[in-house]
PDB file of C-alpha atoms in Angstrom:
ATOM      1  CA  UNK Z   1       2.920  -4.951  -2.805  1.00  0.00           C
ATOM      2  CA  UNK Z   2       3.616  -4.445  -6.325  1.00  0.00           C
ATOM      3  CA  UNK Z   3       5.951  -6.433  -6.657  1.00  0.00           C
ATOM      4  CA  UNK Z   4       3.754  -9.461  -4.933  1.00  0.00           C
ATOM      5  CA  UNK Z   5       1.258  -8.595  -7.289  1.00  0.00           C
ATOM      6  CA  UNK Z   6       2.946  -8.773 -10.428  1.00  0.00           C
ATOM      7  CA  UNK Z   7       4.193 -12.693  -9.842  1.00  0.00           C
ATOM      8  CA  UNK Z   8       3.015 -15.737 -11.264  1.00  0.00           C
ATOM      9  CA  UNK Z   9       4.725 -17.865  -9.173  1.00  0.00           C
ATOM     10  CA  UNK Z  10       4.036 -18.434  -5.674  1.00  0.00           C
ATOM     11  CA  UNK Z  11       1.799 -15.173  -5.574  1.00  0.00           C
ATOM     12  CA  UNK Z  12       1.334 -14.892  -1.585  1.00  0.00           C
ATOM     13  CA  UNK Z  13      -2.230 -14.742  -0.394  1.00  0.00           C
ATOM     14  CA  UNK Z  14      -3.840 -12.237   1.549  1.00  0.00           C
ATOM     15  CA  UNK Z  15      -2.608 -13.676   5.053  1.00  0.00           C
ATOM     16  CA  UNK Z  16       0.888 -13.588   3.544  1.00  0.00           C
ATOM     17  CA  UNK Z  17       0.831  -9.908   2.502  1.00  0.00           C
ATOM     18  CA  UNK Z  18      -0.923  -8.537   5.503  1.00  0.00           C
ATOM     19  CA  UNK Z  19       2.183 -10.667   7.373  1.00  0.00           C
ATOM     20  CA  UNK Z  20       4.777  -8.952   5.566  1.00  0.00           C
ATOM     21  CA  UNK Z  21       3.011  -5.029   6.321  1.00  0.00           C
ATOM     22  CA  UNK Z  22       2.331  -6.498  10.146  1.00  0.00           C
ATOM     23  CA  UNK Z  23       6.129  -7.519  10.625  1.00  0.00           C
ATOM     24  CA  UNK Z  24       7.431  -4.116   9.463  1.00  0.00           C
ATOM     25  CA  UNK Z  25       5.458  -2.523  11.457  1.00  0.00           C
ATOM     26  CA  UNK Z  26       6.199  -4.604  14.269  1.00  0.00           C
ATOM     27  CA  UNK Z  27       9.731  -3.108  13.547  1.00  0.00           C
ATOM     28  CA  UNK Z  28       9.045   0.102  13.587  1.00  0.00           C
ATOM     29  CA  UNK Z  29       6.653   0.091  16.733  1.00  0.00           C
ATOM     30  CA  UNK Z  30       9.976  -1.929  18.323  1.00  0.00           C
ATOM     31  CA  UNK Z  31      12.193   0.110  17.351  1.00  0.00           C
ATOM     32  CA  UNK Z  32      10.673   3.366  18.332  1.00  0.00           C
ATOM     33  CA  UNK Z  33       9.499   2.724  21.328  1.00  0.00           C
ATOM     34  CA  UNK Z  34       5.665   3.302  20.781  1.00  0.00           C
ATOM     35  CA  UNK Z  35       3.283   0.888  20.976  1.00  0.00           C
ATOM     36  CA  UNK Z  36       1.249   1.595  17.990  1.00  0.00           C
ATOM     37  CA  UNK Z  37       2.532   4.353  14.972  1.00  0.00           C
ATOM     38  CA  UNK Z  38       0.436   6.005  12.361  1.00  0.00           C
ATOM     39  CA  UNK Z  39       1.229   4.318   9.057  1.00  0.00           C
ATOM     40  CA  UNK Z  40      -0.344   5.295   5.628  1.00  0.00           C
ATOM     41  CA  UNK Z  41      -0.793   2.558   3.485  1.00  0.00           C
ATOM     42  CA  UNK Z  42      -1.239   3.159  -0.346  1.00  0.00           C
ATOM     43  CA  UNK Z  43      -3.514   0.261  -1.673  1.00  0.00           C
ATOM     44  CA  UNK Z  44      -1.786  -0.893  -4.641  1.00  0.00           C
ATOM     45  CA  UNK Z  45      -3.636   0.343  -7.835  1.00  0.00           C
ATOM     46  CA  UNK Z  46      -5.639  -1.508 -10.082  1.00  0.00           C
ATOM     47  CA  UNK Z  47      -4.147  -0.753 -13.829  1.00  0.00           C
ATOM     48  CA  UNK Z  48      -0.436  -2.404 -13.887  1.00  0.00           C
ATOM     49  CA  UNK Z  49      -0.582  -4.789 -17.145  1.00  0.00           C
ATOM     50  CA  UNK Z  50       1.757  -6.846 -15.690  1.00  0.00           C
ATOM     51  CA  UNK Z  51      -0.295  -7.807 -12.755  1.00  0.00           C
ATOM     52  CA  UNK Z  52      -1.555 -10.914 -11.921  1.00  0.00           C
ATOM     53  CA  UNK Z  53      -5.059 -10.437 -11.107  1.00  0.00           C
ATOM     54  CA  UNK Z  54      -5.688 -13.252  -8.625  1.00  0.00           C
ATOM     55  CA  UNK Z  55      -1.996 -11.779  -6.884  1.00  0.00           C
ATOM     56  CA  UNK Z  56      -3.257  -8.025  -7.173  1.00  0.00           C
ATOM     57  CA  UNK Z  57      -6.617  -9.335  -5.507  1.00  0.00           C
ATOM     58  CA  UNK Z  58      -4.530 -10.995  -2.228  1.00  0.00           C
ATOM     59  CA  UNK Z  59      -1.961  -7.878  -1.884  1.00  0.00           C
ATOM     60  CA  UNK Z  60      -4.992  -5.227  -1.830  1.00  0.00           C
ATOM     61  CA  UNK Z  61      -6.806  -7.512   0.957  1.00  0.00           C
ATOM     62  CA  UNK Z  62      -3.448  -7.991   3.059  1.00  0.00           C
ATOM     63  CA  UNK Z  63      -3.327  -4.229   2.791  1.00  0.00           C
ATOM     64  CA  UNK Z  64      -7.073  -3.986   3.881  1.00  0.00           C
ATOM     65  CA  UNK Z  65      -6.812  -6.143   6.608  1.00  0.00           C
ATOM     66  CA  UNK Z  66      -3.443  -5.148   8.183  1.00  0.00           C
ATOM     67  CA  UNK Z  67      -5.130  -1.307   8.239  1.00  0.00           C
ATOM     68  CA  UNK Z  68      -8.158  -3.064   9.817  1.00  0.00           C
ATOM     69  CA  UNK Z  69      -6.155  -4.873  12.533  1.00  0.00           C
ATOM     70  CA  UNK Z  70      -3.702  -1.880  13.448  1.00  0.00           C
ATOM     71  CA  UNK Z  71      -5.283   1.486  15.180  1.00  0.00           C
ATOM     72  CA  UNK Z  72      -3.693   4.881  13.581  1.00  0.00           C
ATOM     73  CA  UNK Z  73      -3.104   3.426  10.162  1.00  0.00           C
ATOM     74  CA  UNK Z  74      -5.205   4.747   6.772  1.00  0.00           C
ATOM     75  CA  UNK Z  75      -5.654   2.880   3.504  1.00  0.00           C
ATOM     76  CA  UNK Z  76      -5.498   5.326   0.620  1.00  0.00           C
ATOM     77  CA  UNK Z  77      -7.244   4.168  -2.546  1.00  0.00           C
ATOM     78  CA  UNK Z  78      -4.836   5.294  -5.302  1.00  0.00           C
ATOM     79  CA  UNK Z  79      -6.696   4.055  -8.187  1.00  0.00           C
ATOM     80  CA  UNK Z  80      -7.941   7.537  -9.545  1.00  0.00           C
ATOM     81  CA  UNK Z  81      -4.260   9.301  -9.454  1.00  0.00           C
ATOM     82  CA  UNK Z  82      -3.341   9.955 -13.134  1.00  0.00           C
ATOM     83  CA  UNK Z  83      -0.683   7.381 -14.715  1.00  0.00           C
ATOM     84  CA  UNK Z  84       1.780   8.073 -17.593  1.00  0.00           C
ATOM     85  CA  UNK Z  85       1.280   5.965 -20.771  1.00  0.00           C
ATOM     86  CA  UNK Z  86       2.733   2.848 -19.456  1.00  0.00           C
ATOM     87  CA  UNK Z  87      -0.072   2.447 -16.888  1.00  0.00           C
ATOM     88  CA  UNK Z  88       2.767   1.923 -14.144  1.00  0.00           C
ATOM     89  CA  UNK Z  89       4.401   5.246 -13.046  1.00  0.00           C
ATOM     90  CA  UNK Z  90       2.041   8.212 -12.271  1.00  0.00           C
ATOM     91  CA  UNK Z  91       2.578  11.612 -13.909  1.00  0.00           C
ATOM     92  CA  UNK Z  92       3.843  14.739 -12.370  1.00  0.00           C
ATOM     93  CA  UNK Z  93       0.208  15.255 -11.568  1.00  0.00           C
ATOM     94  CA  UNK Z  94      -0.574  11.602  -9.817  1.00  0.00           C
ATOM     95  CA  UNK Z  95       2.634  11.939  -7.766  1.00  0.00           C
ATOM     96  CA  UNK Z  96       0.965  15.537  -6.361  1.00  0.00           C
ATOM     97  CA  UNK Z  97      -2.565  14.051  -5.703  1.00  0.00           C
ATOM     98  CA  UNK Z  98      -0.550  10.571  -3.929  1.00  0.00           C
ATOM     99  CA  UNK Z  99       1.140  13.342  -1.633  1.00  0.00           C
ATOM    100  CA  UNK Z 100      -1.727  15.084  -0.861  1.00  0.00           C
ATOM    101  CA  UNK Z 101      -3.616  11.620   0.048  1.00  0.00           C
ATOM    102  CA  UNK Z 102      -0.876  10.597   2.513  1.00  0.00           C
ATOM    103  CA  UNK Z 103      -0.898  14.073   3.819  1.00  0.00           C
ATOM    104  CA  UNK Z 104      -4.206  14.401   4.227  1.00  0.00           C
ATOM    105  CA  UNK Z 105      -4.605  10.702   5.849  1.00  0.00           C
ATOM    106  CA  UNK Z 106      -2.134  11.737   8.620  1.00  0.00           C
ATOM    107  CA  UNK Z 107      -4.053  12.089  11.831  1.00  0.00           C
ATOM    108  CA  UNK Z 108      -1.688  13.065  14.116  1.00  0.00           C
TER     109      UNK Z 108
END
């Protein structure tokens, strides 16, 4: 996702993105035999300079609407876990609270 989000050219739209998440799920469902799998989704965050807004917009909707369309799988918001200076990587302490998120978003 960030990587979608941080293009200027041929940014997918939200269709696109949720596409991409719904095919590799669709792999993993194959694959394993199940019909459906819990999957945690972390929403892209919201303070990458080098995201293209109008991009970062369509990724976190994909997101939103692949977790809406597939029972078992959680959206975490990760826009409050502390970054480092570069407003990209998360600190020691954002990498612990993105953990404990997934963690506590497993149902299962």
């Amino acid at each position: 996702g960030e990587q979608d989000a941080t293009t200027t050219v041929a940014a997918p739209d939200s269709a696109t993105h949720q596409a991409y998440l719904q095919a590799m799920y669709d792999c993993i469902t194959g694959f394993s035999g199940y019909a459906t799998v819990p999957m945690v989704i972390g929403r892209i965050r919201d303070q990458d300079p080098a995201m293209n807004a109008t991009a970062k917009a369509a990724v976190r909707a994909g997101q939103a609407a692949f977790v809406a369309a597939n029972p078992g799988c959680v959206l975490v918001d990760t826009d409050s876990f502390p970054l480092q200076a570069d407003n990209v990587h998360y600190t020691g302490a954002g990498m612990k609270s993105l953990g404990t998120a997934f963690y506590n978003a497993v149902t299962w």
